[in-house]
Amino acid sequence: MTGRRKLLLGLVGVLALEVALALKAKPEIEIGAMPQWRFLLGGHEIVINSRTAVMSWLVMGIWIGAALLVRSRLREVPGRLQATFEFVTEFFDDLISDTLGPGNRAYLPWIGSLFLFLWLSNIIGVVPGLEEPTRDLNVPVGCMLVVLTMVHTSAIRKKGLKKYIKGYLQPFPPMLPLNIIGEMAKGVSLAFRLFGNIMGGAIILLVVSALVRHVLLPVGLNLFFGLFVGTIQAFVFTMLALAYTAVAVSD
Amino acid sequence: MGVDLGMIARFLGAGISVGFGGMGSGVGEGLCAHHANGAVARQPAAADQIVRTMLVAQAVAETSGIFGLLVAFVLVFGSVAGPPLLQFAVALGAGIAMGMGGIGPGVGAGIAGANACEGIGRQPRLSGLLTRTMLIGQAVSQSTAVYSLVIALLLIFVVGGG
Amino acid sequence: MEGITGAELVRAAAFLGAGIAMGFGAIGPGVGEGFAAGKACEGISRNPEQAGLLTRTMLIGQAVSESTGIYSLVIALLLIFVAAK
């Protein structure tokens, strides 16, 4: 009971802070503004999107810290935190053996951390002052490249290079360029689906906040776009990574 | 006569984008609710799972409508540079790409969601598996909406950004 | 309408064409892939043991029905980056 009250109190606090911050915010609309660090390294200018970098390291730091914390006090009878982590691990373990068949546990760390990273990245914008790293196209594209590498290497390892290349000549050899484009389009749609949803939510929030002068409505919208859409999109990204692997490995 | 071709096209494009883009999502979400209702009527004990899956399905089917809204906002509040005729083509092209492109995926995601709700009505204990399959199917059927978004944003920010 | 050159007209047409290509080209695949996903869900509720096979079949069918969407994407990109030079 008291735990629930604490949660409620925390939620109310976050909402109050949100309203306070929103009231102070300027009603200007800036789309795609990206603070950057620039420095020279060996004659090349290196550009880093500072906010994205800080936010994604924050997300990673939170997960690494949580994992270390849980590991340092592993017990036979799990506490609440440990039980949550075990639930997540088991969920993805089942998911992987459902889609790829049993005996594919090696995929668990990859799929699990992909989901956890994307999930926290998508919903971190709900906390006032923080911003989703996935709002920057570079982050989804990076995750997509990891996924594509994983899908194709596991296909080559499972089927052998010859059979893998033969797959691109289906149904007949002249389809080769289109098959390659189709494979690339998979990656494009994977990355842009995540980016479009998160960026879309962010822009709609920005515009609506400016229109209603930051009164109340954005809070609900923030919860919808931040928590609900963010969770679904992180899960969709992970599930598609798994499903693409299953298809690439199977035939 | 100071006719601002760019502005005309931006407003027209925004209308097309959100109008047509919302059409597909609307039909898709309606389909979801229709089949979910049927399933609840047949299997009232599973109402909880069915409604949950329906809401998730509708949120995903909404994506193409939200993309349409996004492009409309960008068109209305942003600006496009270049000669007037090019501004016109870029803004209208972006609106048509996202608006028309949003129709099919919205309906398609709705069909997937509808059948998933029906399936849960038939086999309530499979709700997790069915929701997962539905999400994969919907995500893939949405990829054309994502391509439309890519083309629309390319037109606005790369071509129209100067 | 003075001051509009022929080259400008061509570029404008290319951009508008890109929008039309991707916009209308996306309708069919979206609905078609939705049908595939819907039937896969139905099939799984009838025959849950074959869930993995059904999902894979669904993804392969969707990949094929998406190919027209990919043609549209290719044409739109060609129009934007090649034809409008």
Short mmCIF file of C-alpha atoms in Angstrom, two decimals:
data_model
loop_
_atom_site.label_atom_id
_atom_site.label_comp_id
_atom_site.label_asym_id
_atom_site.label_seq_id
_atom_site.Cartn_x
_atom_site.Cartn_y
_atom_site.Cartn_z
CA MET A 1 0.00 0.00 0.00
CA THR A 2 2.67 2.45 1.02
CA GLY A 3 4.70 1.41 -2.03
CA ARG A 4 1.84 2.34 -4.28
CA ARG A 5 1.40 5.64 -2.50
CA LYS A 6 5.10 6.36 -2.98
CA LEU A 7 4.78 5.60 -6.68
CA LEU A 8 1.77 7.88 -6.95
CA LEU A 9 3.58 10.64 -5.10
CA GLY A 10 6.57 10.26 -7.40
CA LEU A 11 4.33 10.39 -10.46
CA VAL A 12 2.60 13.53 -9.21
CA GLY A 13 6.00 15.06 -8.53
CA VAL A 14 7.22 14.29 -12.05
CA LEU A 15 4.01 15.72 -13.52
CA ALA A 16 4.30 18.90 -11.41
CA LEU A 17 7.92 19.33 -12.45
CA GLU A 18 6.90 18.76 -16.05
CA VAL A 19 4.21 21.43 -15.88
CA ALA A 20 6.60 23.84 -14.18
CA LEU A 21 9.28 23.26 -16.80
CA ALA A 22 6.75 23.45 -19.61
CA LEU A 23 5.47 26.81 -18.34
CA LYS A 24 9.00 28.16 -18.39
CA ALA A 25 9.86 26.79 -21.82
CA LYS A 26 9.87 29.10 -24.77
CA PRO A 27 7.04 28.50 -27.23
CA GLU A 28 9.43 28.50 -30.17
CA ILE A 29 9.46 25.57 -32.49
CA GLU A 30 12.82 24.33 -33.54
CA ILE A 31 12.97 21.15 -35.53
CA GLY A 32 16.12 19.13 -35.82
CA ALA A 33 18.34 21.44 -33.76
CA MET A 34 21.38 19.42 -32.77
CA PRO A 35 24.07 20.73 -30.43
CA GLN A 36 27.46 19.51 -31.56
CA TRP A 37 31.03 19.20 -30.41
CA ARG A 38 33.57 19.80 -33.12
CA PHE A 39 37.28 19.18 -32.84
CA LEU A 40 40.23 18.44 -35.08
CA LEU A 41 41.92 15.07 -35.02
CA GLY A 42 44.83 14.52 -37.38
CA GLY A 43 43.57 17.10 -39.85
CA HIS A 44 40.01 15.78 -39.94
CA GLU A 45 37.16 17.59 -38.30
CA ILE A 46 35.28 15.24 -35.99
CA VAL A 47 31.68 16.13 -35.24
CA ILE A 48 29.86 14.57 -32.31
CA ASN A 49 26.22 15.24 -31.57
CA SER A 50 26.83 16.09 -27.95
CA ARG A 51 23.33 15.64 -26.57
CA THR A 52 22.88 12.29 -28.28
CA ALA A 53 26.25 11.06 -27.05
CA VAL A 54 25.63 12.14 -23.46
CA MET A 55 22.13 10.66 -23.44
CA SER A 56 23.10 7.31 -24.92
CA TRP A 57 25.99 7.00 -22.48
CA LEU A 58 23.57 7.86 -19.69
CA VAL A 59 21.26 5.04 -20.83
CA MET A 60 24.13 2.59 -21.06
CA GLY A 61 25.45 3.73 -17.70
CA ILE A 62 22.08 3.19 -16.05
CA TRP A 63 21.87 -0.37 -17.37
CA ILE A 64 25.47 -1.23 -16.54
CA GLY A 65 24.97 0.16 -13.04
CA ALA A 66 21.71 -1.75 -12.57
CA ALA A 67 23.29 -4.97 -13.82
CA LEU A 68 26.27 -4.60 -11.48
CA LEU A 69 23.96 -3.79 -8.59
CA VAL A 70 21.82 -6.88 -9.21
CA ARG A 71 24.85 -9.10 -9.67
CA SER A 72 26.48 -7.95 -6.47
CA ARG A 73 23.55 -9.19 -4.40
CA LEU A 74 22.34 -12.29 -6.22
CA ARG A 75 20.35 -14.49 -3.86
CA GLU A 76 18.71 -17.90 -3.95
CA VAL A 77 15.36 -16.30 -3.10
CA PRO A 78 15.26 -13.28 -5.37
CA GLY A 79 14.40 -9.81 -4.10
CA ARG A 80 12.13 -7.54 -6.07
CA LEU A 81 14.86 -6.09 -8.29
CA GLN A 82 16.41 -9.46 -8.98
CA ALA A 83 12.98 -10.93 -9.74
CA THR A 84 12.33 -8.18 -12.29
CA PHE A 85 15.64 -8.83 -14.01
CA GLU A 86 15.02 -12.58 -13.99
CA PHE A 87 11.59 -12.03 -15.50
CA VAL A 88 13.05 -9.96 -18.34
CA THR A 89 15.80 -12.50 -18.98
CA GLU A 90 13.37 -15.40 -19.01
CA PHE A 91 10.99 -13.52 -21.28
CA PHE A 92 13.66 -13.01 -23.92
CA ASP A 93 14.99 -16.52 -23.44
CA ASP A 94 11.53 -17.90 -24.23
CA LEU A 95 11.12 -15.50 -27.12
CA ILE A 96 14.38 -16.66 -28.69
CA SER A 97 13.62 -20.34 -28.31
CA ASP A 98 10.13 -19.69 -29.74
CA THR A 99 11.41 -17.94 -32.86
CA LEU A 100 14.82 -19.51 -33.50
CA GLY A 101 14.22 -22.88 -31.90
CA PRO A 102 15.85 -24.22 -28.74
CA GLY A 103 19.62 -24.18 -28.32
CA ASN A 104 20.10 -20.62 -29.51
CA ARG A 105 20.86 -19.07 -26.16
CA ALA A 106 23.92 -17.34 -27.59
CA TYR A 107 21.58 -14.72 -29.02
CA LEU A 108 20.18 -13.79 -25.61
CA PRO A 109 22.75 -11.16 -24.53
CA TRP A 110 22.57 -9.43 -27.89
CA ILE A 111 18.77 -9.36 -28.21
CA GLY A 112 18.28 -8.54 -24.54
CA SER A 113 20.68 -5.62 -24.47
CA LEU A 114 19.33 -4.32 -27.79
CA PHE A 115 15.85 -4.17 -26.31
CA LEU A 116 16.90 -2.71 -22.97
CA PHE A 117 19.00 -0.01 -24.62
CA LEU A 118 16.29 0.97 -27.10
CA TRP A 119 13.53 0.84 -24.52
CA LEU A 120 15.21 3.15 -22.04
CA SER A 121 16.37 5.34 -24.92
CA ASN A 122 12.80 5.72 -26.12
CA ILE A 123 11.18 6.48 -22.79
CA ILE A 124 13.89 8.58 -21.17
CA GLY A 125 12.39 11.71 -22.72
CA VAL A 126 9.49 11.47 -20.27
CA VAL A 127 11.82 12.70 -17.54
CA PRO A 128 11.93 16.49 -17.85
CA GLY A 129 15.22 17.82 -19.13
CA LEU A 130 16.34 14.56 -20.71
CA GLU A 131 15.99 13.75 -24.37
CA GLU A 132 15.62 10.49 -26.26
CA PRO A 133 18.88 9.56 -27.99
CA THR A 134 16.80 7.70 -30.58
CA ARG A 135 15.50 11.09 -31.72
CA ASP A 136 18.83 11.41 -33.52
CA LEU A 137 18.77 9.33 -36.70
CA ASN A 138 22.35 8.18 -36.06
CA VAL A 139 21.34 6.01 -33.11
CA PRO A 140 18.65 3.94 -34.91
CA VAL A 141 20.96 3.62 -37.92
CA GLY A 142 23.75 2.38 -35.66
CA CYS A 143 21.47 -0.21 -34.07
CA MET A 144 20.22 -1.20 -37.52
CA LEU A 145 23.80 -1.78 -38.73
CA VAL A 146 24.44 -4.01 -35.73
CA VAL A 147 21.26 -5.96 -36.51
CA LEU A 148 22.08 -6.38 -40.20
CA THR A 149 25.63 -7.53 -39.40
CA MET A 150 24.25 -10.04 -36.95
CA VAL A 151 21.55 -11.31 -39.35
CA HIS A 152 23.95 -11.82 -42.24
CA THR A 153 26.83 -13.30 -40.27
CA SER A 154 24.52 -15.80 -38.62
CA ALA A 155 23.05 -16.67 -42.03
CA ILE A 156 26.51 -17.24 -43.49
CA ARG A 157 27.61 -19.28 -40.48
CA LYS A 158 24.51 -21.44 -40.59
CA LYS A 159 24.15 -21.98 -44.32
CA GLY A 160 27.64 -21.51 -45.68
CA LEU A 161 28.74 -18.76 -48.04
CA LYS A 162 27.71 -20.57 -51.23
CA LYS A 163 24.14 -21.19 -50.20
CA TYR A 164 23.91 -17.68 -48.75
CA ILE A 165 24.89 -16.10 -52.05
CA LYS A 166 22.55 -18.43 -53.91
CA GLY A 167 19.70 -16.98 -51.86
CA TYR A 168 20.22 -13.67 -53.66
CA LEU A 169 19.70 -15.28 -57.07
CA GLN A 170 16.13 -16.33 -56.22
CA PRO A 171 13.78 -16.70 -58.04
CA PHE A 172 16.10 -16.13 -61.00
CA PRO A 173 19.56 -14.50 -61.36
CA PRO A 174 18.53 -11.15 -62.92
CA MET A 175 16.72 -10.38 -59.65
CA LEU A 176 20.10 -9.96 -57.91
CA PRO A 177 20.14 -6.14 -57.77
CA LEU A 178 16.55 -5.97 -56.58
CA ASN A 179 17.20 -8.58 -53.91
CA ILE A 180 20.15 -6.54 -52.67
CA ILE A 181 18.07 -3.35 -52.65
CA GLY A 182 15.31 -5.21 -50.83
CA GLU A 183 17.80 -6.32 -48.20
CA MET A 184 18.98 -2.74 -47.76
CA ALA A 185 15.40 -1.46 -47.66
CA LYS A 186 14.79 -3.76 -44.70
CA GLY A 187 17.49 -1.89 -42.82
CA VAL A 188 16.20 1.50 -43.92
CA SER A 189 12.68 0.72 -42.78
CA LEU A 190 13.94 -0.70 -39.49
CA ALA A 191 15.92 2.43 -38.65
CA PHE A 192 13.42 4.98 -39.97
CA ARG A 193 10.43 3.33 -38.31
CA LEU A 194 12.02 3.87 -34.91
CA PHE A 195 13.32 7.32 -35.77
CA GLY A 196 10.02 8.42 -37.35
CA ASN A 197 7.95 7.34 -34.40
CA ILE A 198 10.16 8.93 -31.75
CA MET A 199 10.87 12.09 -33.75
CA GLY A 200 7.20 12.30 -34.75
CA GLY A 201 6.12 12.11 -31.14
CA ALA A 202 8.71 14.72 -30.18
CA ILE A 203 7.67 17.17 -32.90
CA ILE A 204 3.97 16.72 -32.26
CA LEU A 205 4.61 17.34 -28.55
CA LEU A 206 6.62 20.44 -29.36
CA VAL A 207 3.97 21.86 -31.67
CA VAL A 208 1.01 21.02 -29.45
CA SER A 209 2.82 22.43 -26.41
CA ALA A 210 3.37 25.68 -28.26
CA LEU A 211 -0.27 25.80 -29.43
CA VAL A 212 -1.87 25.22 -26.04
CA ARG A 213 0.77 27.27 -24.19
CA HIS A 214 1.99 24.21 -22.30
CA VAL A 215 -1.13 23.66 -20.24
CA LEU A 216 -1.81 20.07 -19.19
CA LEU A 217 -2.51 18.47 -22.58
CA PRO A 218 1.18 17.83 -23.37
CA VAL A 219 1.57 15.81 -20.19
CA GLY A 220 -0.87 13.15 -21.34
CA LEU A 221 0.55 13.23 -24.85
CA ASN A 222 4.01 12.84 -23.38
CA LEU A 223 2.94 9.73 -21.52
CA PHE A 224 1.34 8.26 -24.66
CA PHE A 225 4.23 8.98 -26.99
CA GLY A 226 6.96 8.46 -24.43
CA LEU A 227 5.91 5.36 -22.56
CA PHE A 228 3.44 3.57 -24.82
CA VAL A 229 4.82 4.21 -28.28
CA GLY A 230 8.39 4.04 -27.01
CA THR A 231 7.88 0.61 -25.47
CA ILE A 232 6.06 -0.77 -28.51
CA GLN A 233 8.65 0.54 -30.94
CA ALA A 234 11.55 -0.86 -28.92
CA PHE A 235 9.82 -4.24 -28.84
CA VAL A 236 9.01 -4.10 -32.55
CA PHE A 237 12.65 -3.31 -33.39
CA THR A 238 13.87 -6.24 -31.29
CA MET A 239 11.23 -8.65 -32.61
CA LEU A 240 12.03 -7.73 -36.20
CA ALA A 241 15.74 -8.29 -35.56
CA LEU A 242 14.86 -11.75 -34.27
CA ALA A 243 12.42 -12.51 -37.08
CA TYR A 244 14.88 -11.40 -39.78
CA THR A 245 17.49 -13.66 -38.20
CA ALA A 246 15.02 -16.56 -38.17
CA VAL A 247 14.17 -16.07 -41.85
CA ALA A 248 17.82 -15.65 -42.89
CA VAL A 249 18.88 -18.77 -41.00
CA SER A 250 15.97 -20.98 -42.09
CA ASP A 251 15.78 -21.45 -45.86
CA MET B 1 0.36 40.07 -57.63
CA GLY B 2 2.36 38.50 -54.84
CA VAL B 3 1.43 34.90 -55.13
CA ASP B 4 3.55 32.78 -52.82
CA LEU B 5 3.59 29.46 -54.65
CA GLY B 6 5.67 27.86 -51.92
CA MET B 7 3.24 28.74 -49.17
CA ILE B 8 0.24 27.62 -51.23
CA ALA B 9 1.85 24.27 -51.80
CA ARG B 10 2.94 23.90 -48.19
CA PHE B 11 -0.59 24.36 -46.93
CA LEU B 12 -2.07 22.16 -49.66
CA GLY B 13 0.55 19.51 -48.99
CA ALA B 14 -0.13 19.61 -45.26
CA GLY B 15 -3.84 19.08 -45.90
CA ILE B 16 -3.23 16.19 -48.25
CA SER B 17 -0.71 14.64 -45.90
CA VAL B 18 -2.83 14.62 -42.78
CA GLY B 19 -6.15 14.12 -44.61
CA PHE B 20 -5.29 11.10 -46.66
CA GLY B 21 -2.80 9.81 -44.12
CA GLY B 22 -5.51 9.75 -41.50
CA MET B 23 -7.90 7.89 -43.81
CA GLY B 24 -6.04 4.61 -43.72
CA SER B 25 -5.41 4.71 -39.99
CA GLY B 26 -9.06 5.48 -39.36
CA VAL B 27 -10.29 2.54 -41.42
CA GLY B 28 -7.66 0.24 -39.92
CA GLU B 29 -8.50 1.14 -36.35
CA GLY B 30 -12.18 0.75 -37.08
CA LEU B 31 -11.56 -2.72 -38.49
CA CYS B 32 -9.66 -3.62 -35.32
CA ALA B 33 -12.46 -2.48 -33.08
CA HIS B 34 -15.07 -4.20 -35.26
CA HIS B 35 -13.41 -7.57 -35.04
CA ALA B 36 -12.49 -7.10 -31.40
CA ASN B 37 -16.15 -6.48 -30.61
CA GLY B 38 -17.15 -9.61 -32.46
CA ALA B 39 -14.54 -11.61 -30.59
CA VAL B 40 -15.64 -10.26 -27.21
CA ALA B 41 -19.25 -11.12 -28.01
CA ARG B 42 -18.21 -14.68 -28.79
CA GLN B 43 -15.75 -15.10 -25.93
CA PRO B 44 -16.60 -12.65 -23.11
CA ALA B 45 -14.19 -14.35 -20.72
CA ALA B 46 -11.23 -13.21 -22.84
CA ALA B 47 -12.41 -9.60 -23.07
CA ASP B 48 -9.37 -8.34 -21.17
CA GLN B 49 -6.80 -9.82 -23.51
CA ILE B 50 -8.79 -8.88 -26.59
CA VAL B 51 -9.15 -5.25 -25.57
CA ARG B 52 -5.46 -5.03 -24.67
CA THR B 53 -4.38 -6.42 -28.02
CA MET B 54 -6.89 -4.17 -29.80
CA LEU B 55 -5.40 -1.08 -28.14
CA VAL B 56 -1.85 -2.08 -29.04
CA ALA B 57 -2.93 -2.84 -32.61
CA GLN B 58 -4.67 0.50 -32.92
CA ALA B 59 -1.65 2.35 -31.57
CA VAL B 60 0.48 0.73 -34.26
CA ALA B 61 -2.12 1.32 -36.98
CA GLU B 62 -2.08 4.96 -35.91
CA THR B 63 1.60 5.26 -36.91
CA SER B 64 0.95 6.19 -40.53
CA GLY B 65 -1.55 8.82 -39.44
CA ILE B 66 1.01 10.22 -37.02
CA PHE B 67 3.59 10.32 -39.81
CA GLY B 68 1.04 12.29 -41.86
CA LEU B 69 0.52 14.70 -38.98
CA LEU B 70 4.30 15.02 -38.57
CA VAL B 71 4.82 15.91 -42.23
CA ALA B 72 1.90 18.35 -42.06
CA PHE B 73 3.40 20.09 -39.02
CA VAL B 74 6.80 20.28 -40.68
CA LEU B 75 5.18 21.77 -43.79
CA VAL B 76 3.07 24.30 -41.92
CA PHE B 77 5.63 25.47 -39.38
CA GLY B 78 8.80 24.91 -41.38
CA SER B 79 9.87 26.49 -44.61
CA VAL B 80 11.17 25.37 -47.97
CA ALA B 81 13.89 27.25 -49.84
CA GLY B 82 14.58 27.61 -53.54
CA PRO B 83 12.84 29.04 -56.63
CA PRO B 84 9.03 29.31 -56.24
CA LEU B 85 8.20 26.54 -58.68
CA LEU B 86 10.58 24.13 -56.95
CA GLN B 87 9.16 25.07 -53.55
CA PHE B 88 5.74 24.26 -54.95
CA ALA B 89 6.82 20.87 -56.28
CA VAL B 90 8.76 19.92 -53.16
CA ALA B 91 6.02 20.80 -50.69
CA LEU B 92 3.21 19.26 -52.71
CA GLY B 93 5.30 16.18 -53.52
CA ALA B 94 6.08 15.62 -49.85
CA GLY B 95 2.41 15.98 -48.94
CA ILE B 96 1.27 13.54 -51.62
CA ALA B 97 3.99 11.03 -50.77
CA MET B 98 3.12 10.88 -47.09
CA GLY B 99 -0.64 11.31 -47.47
CA MET B 100 -1.24 8.64 -50.08
CA GLY B 101 1.52 6.49 -48.65
CA GLY B 102 -0.23 6.42 -45.30
CA ILE B 103 -3.47 4.90 -46.62
CA GLY B 104 -2.37 1.35 -47.36
CA PRO B 105 -0.25 0.67 -44.28
CA GLY B 106 -2.98 2.03 -42.02
CA VAL B 107 -5.57 -0.34 -43.48
CA GLY B 108 -3.09 -3.21 -43.60
CA ALA B 109 -2.05 -2.84 -39.96
CA GLY B 110 -5.74 -2.71 -39.08
CA ILE B 111 -6.43 -5.98 -40.89
CA ALA B 112 -3.58 -7.67 -39.04
CA GLY B 113 -4.85 -6.36 -35.73
CA ALA B 114 -8.41 -7.40 -36.52
CA ASN B 115 -7.43 -10.98 -37.25
CA ALA B 116 -5.24 -11.12 -34.16
CA CYS B 117 -8.22 -10.07 -32.02
CA GLU B 118 -10.35 -12.73 -33.69
CA GLY B 119 -7.65 -15.31 -33.05
CA ILE B 120 -7.48 -14.41 -29.36
CA GLY B 121 -11.25 -14.74 -29.23
CA ARG B 122 -10.82 -18.25 -30.55
CA GLN B 123 -7.79 -19.21 -28.40
CA PRO B 124 -7.41 -16.83 -25.44
CA ARG B 125 -4.37 -18.59 -24.01
CA LEU B 126 -2.37 -17.74 -27.14
CA SER B 127 -2.75 -13.99 -26.64
CA GLY B 128 0.97 -13.39 -26.12
CA LEU B 129 2.04 -15.31 -29.21
CA LEU B 130 -0.68 -13.75 -31.35
CA THR B 131 0.11 -10.21 -30.19
CA ARG B 132 3.78 -10.79 -30.99
CA THR B 133 3.06 -12.15 -34.47
CA MET B 134 0.65 -9.30 -35.05
CA LEU B 135 3.28 -6.74 -34.08
CA ILE B 136 5.84 -8.23 -36.48
CA GLY B 137 3.29 -8.34 -39.30
CA GLN B 138 2.11 -4.81 -38.65
CA ALA B 139 5.65 -3.50 -38.45
CA VAL B 140 6.50 -5.02 -41.81
CA SER B 141 3.29 -3.81 -43.43
CA GLN B 142 4.21 -0.36 -42.21
CA SER B 143 7.55 -0.26 -43.97
CA THR B 144 6.02 1.37 -47.04
CA ALA B 145 4.71 4.18 -44.83
CA VAL B 146 8.26 4.51 -43.54
CA TYR B 147 9.58 4.76 -47.11
CA SER B 148 7.00 7.47 -47.77
CA LEU B 149 8.19 9.34 -44.70
CA VAL B 150 11.78 9.02 -45.90
CA ILE B 151 10.86 10.45 -49.32
CA ALA B 152 8.80 13.26 -47.79
CA LEU B 153 11.55 14.26 -45.35
CA LEU B 154 14.18 13.98 -48.10
CA LEU B 155 12.12 16.31 -50.26
CA ILE B 156 11.61 18.83 -47.47
CA PHE B 157 14.98 18.84 -45.74
CA VAL B 158 17.50 17.76 -48.39
CA VAL B 159 16.01 19.16 -51.60
CA GLY B 160 14.09 22.04 -50.03
CA GLY B 161 16.73 22.81 -47.43
CA GLY B 162 18.88 24.54 -50.07
CA MET C 1 4.70 33.31 -64.88
CA GLU C 2 7.93 34.75 -66.24
CA GLY C 3 11.27 33.66 -64.91
CA ILE C 4 10.54 29.94 -64.96
CA THR C 5 13.12 28.09 -66.99
CA GLY C 6 12.64 24.75 -68.68
CA ALA C 7 15.20 23.10 -66.41
CA GLU C 8 13.31 24.33 -63.38
CA LEU C 9 10.10 22.89 -64.73
CA VAL C 10 11.77 19.52 -65.23
CA ARG C 11 13.14 19.49 -61.70
CA ALA C 12 9.75 20.47 -60.29
CA ALA C 13 8.11 17.67 -62.23
CA ALA C 14 10.71 15.22 -60.95
CA PHE C 15 10.06 16.16 -57.30
CA LEU C 16 6.30 16.02 -57.74
CA GLY C 17 6.71 12.72 -59.55
CA ALA C 18 8.79 11.32 -56.71
CA GLY C 19 6.05 12.20 -54.26
CA ILE C 20 3.36 10.62 -56.42
CA ALA C 21 5.44 7.50 -57.04
CA MET C 22 6.09 6.80 -53.39
CA GLY C 23 2.67 7.93 -52.20
CA PHE C 24 0.53 5.81 -54.49
CA GLY C 25 3.07 3.01 -54.62
CA ALA C 26 2.79 2.57 -50.87
CA ILE C 27 -0.96 1.89 -50.86
CA GLY C 28 -0.97 -1.59 -52.33
CA PRO C 29 1.91 -3.19 -50.41
CA GLY C 30 0.60 -1.79 -47.15
CA VAL C 31 -2.81 -3.40 -47.56
CA GLY C 32 -1.39 -6.59 -49.03
CA GLU C 33 1.13 -7.13 -46.25
CA GLY C 34 -1.65 -6.50 -43.79
CA PHE C 35 -3.64 -9.35 -45.34
CA ALA C 36 -0.64 -11.63 -44.98
CA ALA C 37 -0.19 -10.69 -41.33
CA GLY C 38 -3.90 -11.13 -40.63
CA LYS C 39 -4.05 -14.60 -42.12
CA ALA C 40 -0.90 -15.60 -40.27
CA CYS C 41 -2.54 -14.59 -36.97
CA GLU C 42 -5.62 -16.56 -37.92
CA GLY C 43 -3.53 -19.57 -38.86
CA ILE C 44 -1.65 -19.48 -35.58
CA SER C 45 -4.88 -19.40 -33.60
CA ARG C 46 -5.99 -22.49 -35.52
CA ASN C 47 -2.72 -24.34 -35.41
CA PRO C 48 -0.45 -22.95 -32.68
CA GLU C 49 2.25 -25.63 -33.07
CA GLN C 50 3.18 -24.23 -36.46
CA ALA C 51 3.63 -20.66 -35.17
CA GLY C 52 7.29 -20.45 -36.20
CA LEU C 53 6.65 -21.77 -39.69
CA LEU C 54 3.64 -19.49 -40.15
CA THR C 55 5.60 -16.43 -39.04
CA ARG C 56 8.43 -17.23 -41.43
CA THR C 57 6.00 -17.82 -44.29
CA MET C 58 4.28 -14.55 -43.46
CA LEU C 59 7.59 -12.65 -43.53
CA ILE C 60 8.61 -14.19 -46.86
CA GLY C 61 5.21 -13.41 -48.40
CA GLN C 62 5.38 -9.88 -47.08
CA ALA C 63 8.88 -9.44 -48.46
CA VAL C 64 7.59 -10.40 -51.90
CA SER C 65 4.53 -8.18 -51.73
CA GLU C 66 6.71 -5.35 -50.53
CA SER C 67 8.82 -5.48 -53.68
CA THR C 68 6.49 -3.07 -55.52
CA GLY C 69 6.87 -0.66 -52.63
CA ILE C 70 10.62 -0.97 -53.00
CA TYR C 71 10.36 -0.27 -56.74
CA SER C 72 8.49 2.91 -55.86
CA LEU C 73 11.18 3.86 -53.38
CA VAL C 74 13.91 3.25 -55.97
CA ILE C 75 12.08 5.30 -58.60
CA ALA C 76 11.42 8.13 -56.15
CA LEU C 77 15.08 8.23 -55.10
CA LEU C 78 16.16 8.12 -58.76
CA LEU C 79 13.83 11.02 -59.56
CA ILE C 80 15.11 13.09 -56.64
CA PHE C 81 18.82 12.44 -57.01
CA VAL C 82 19.40 11.53 -60.66
CA ALA C 83 16.66 13.00 -62.85
CA ALA C 84 16.57 16.32 -60.99
CA LYS C 85 20.26 17.11 -61.52
#
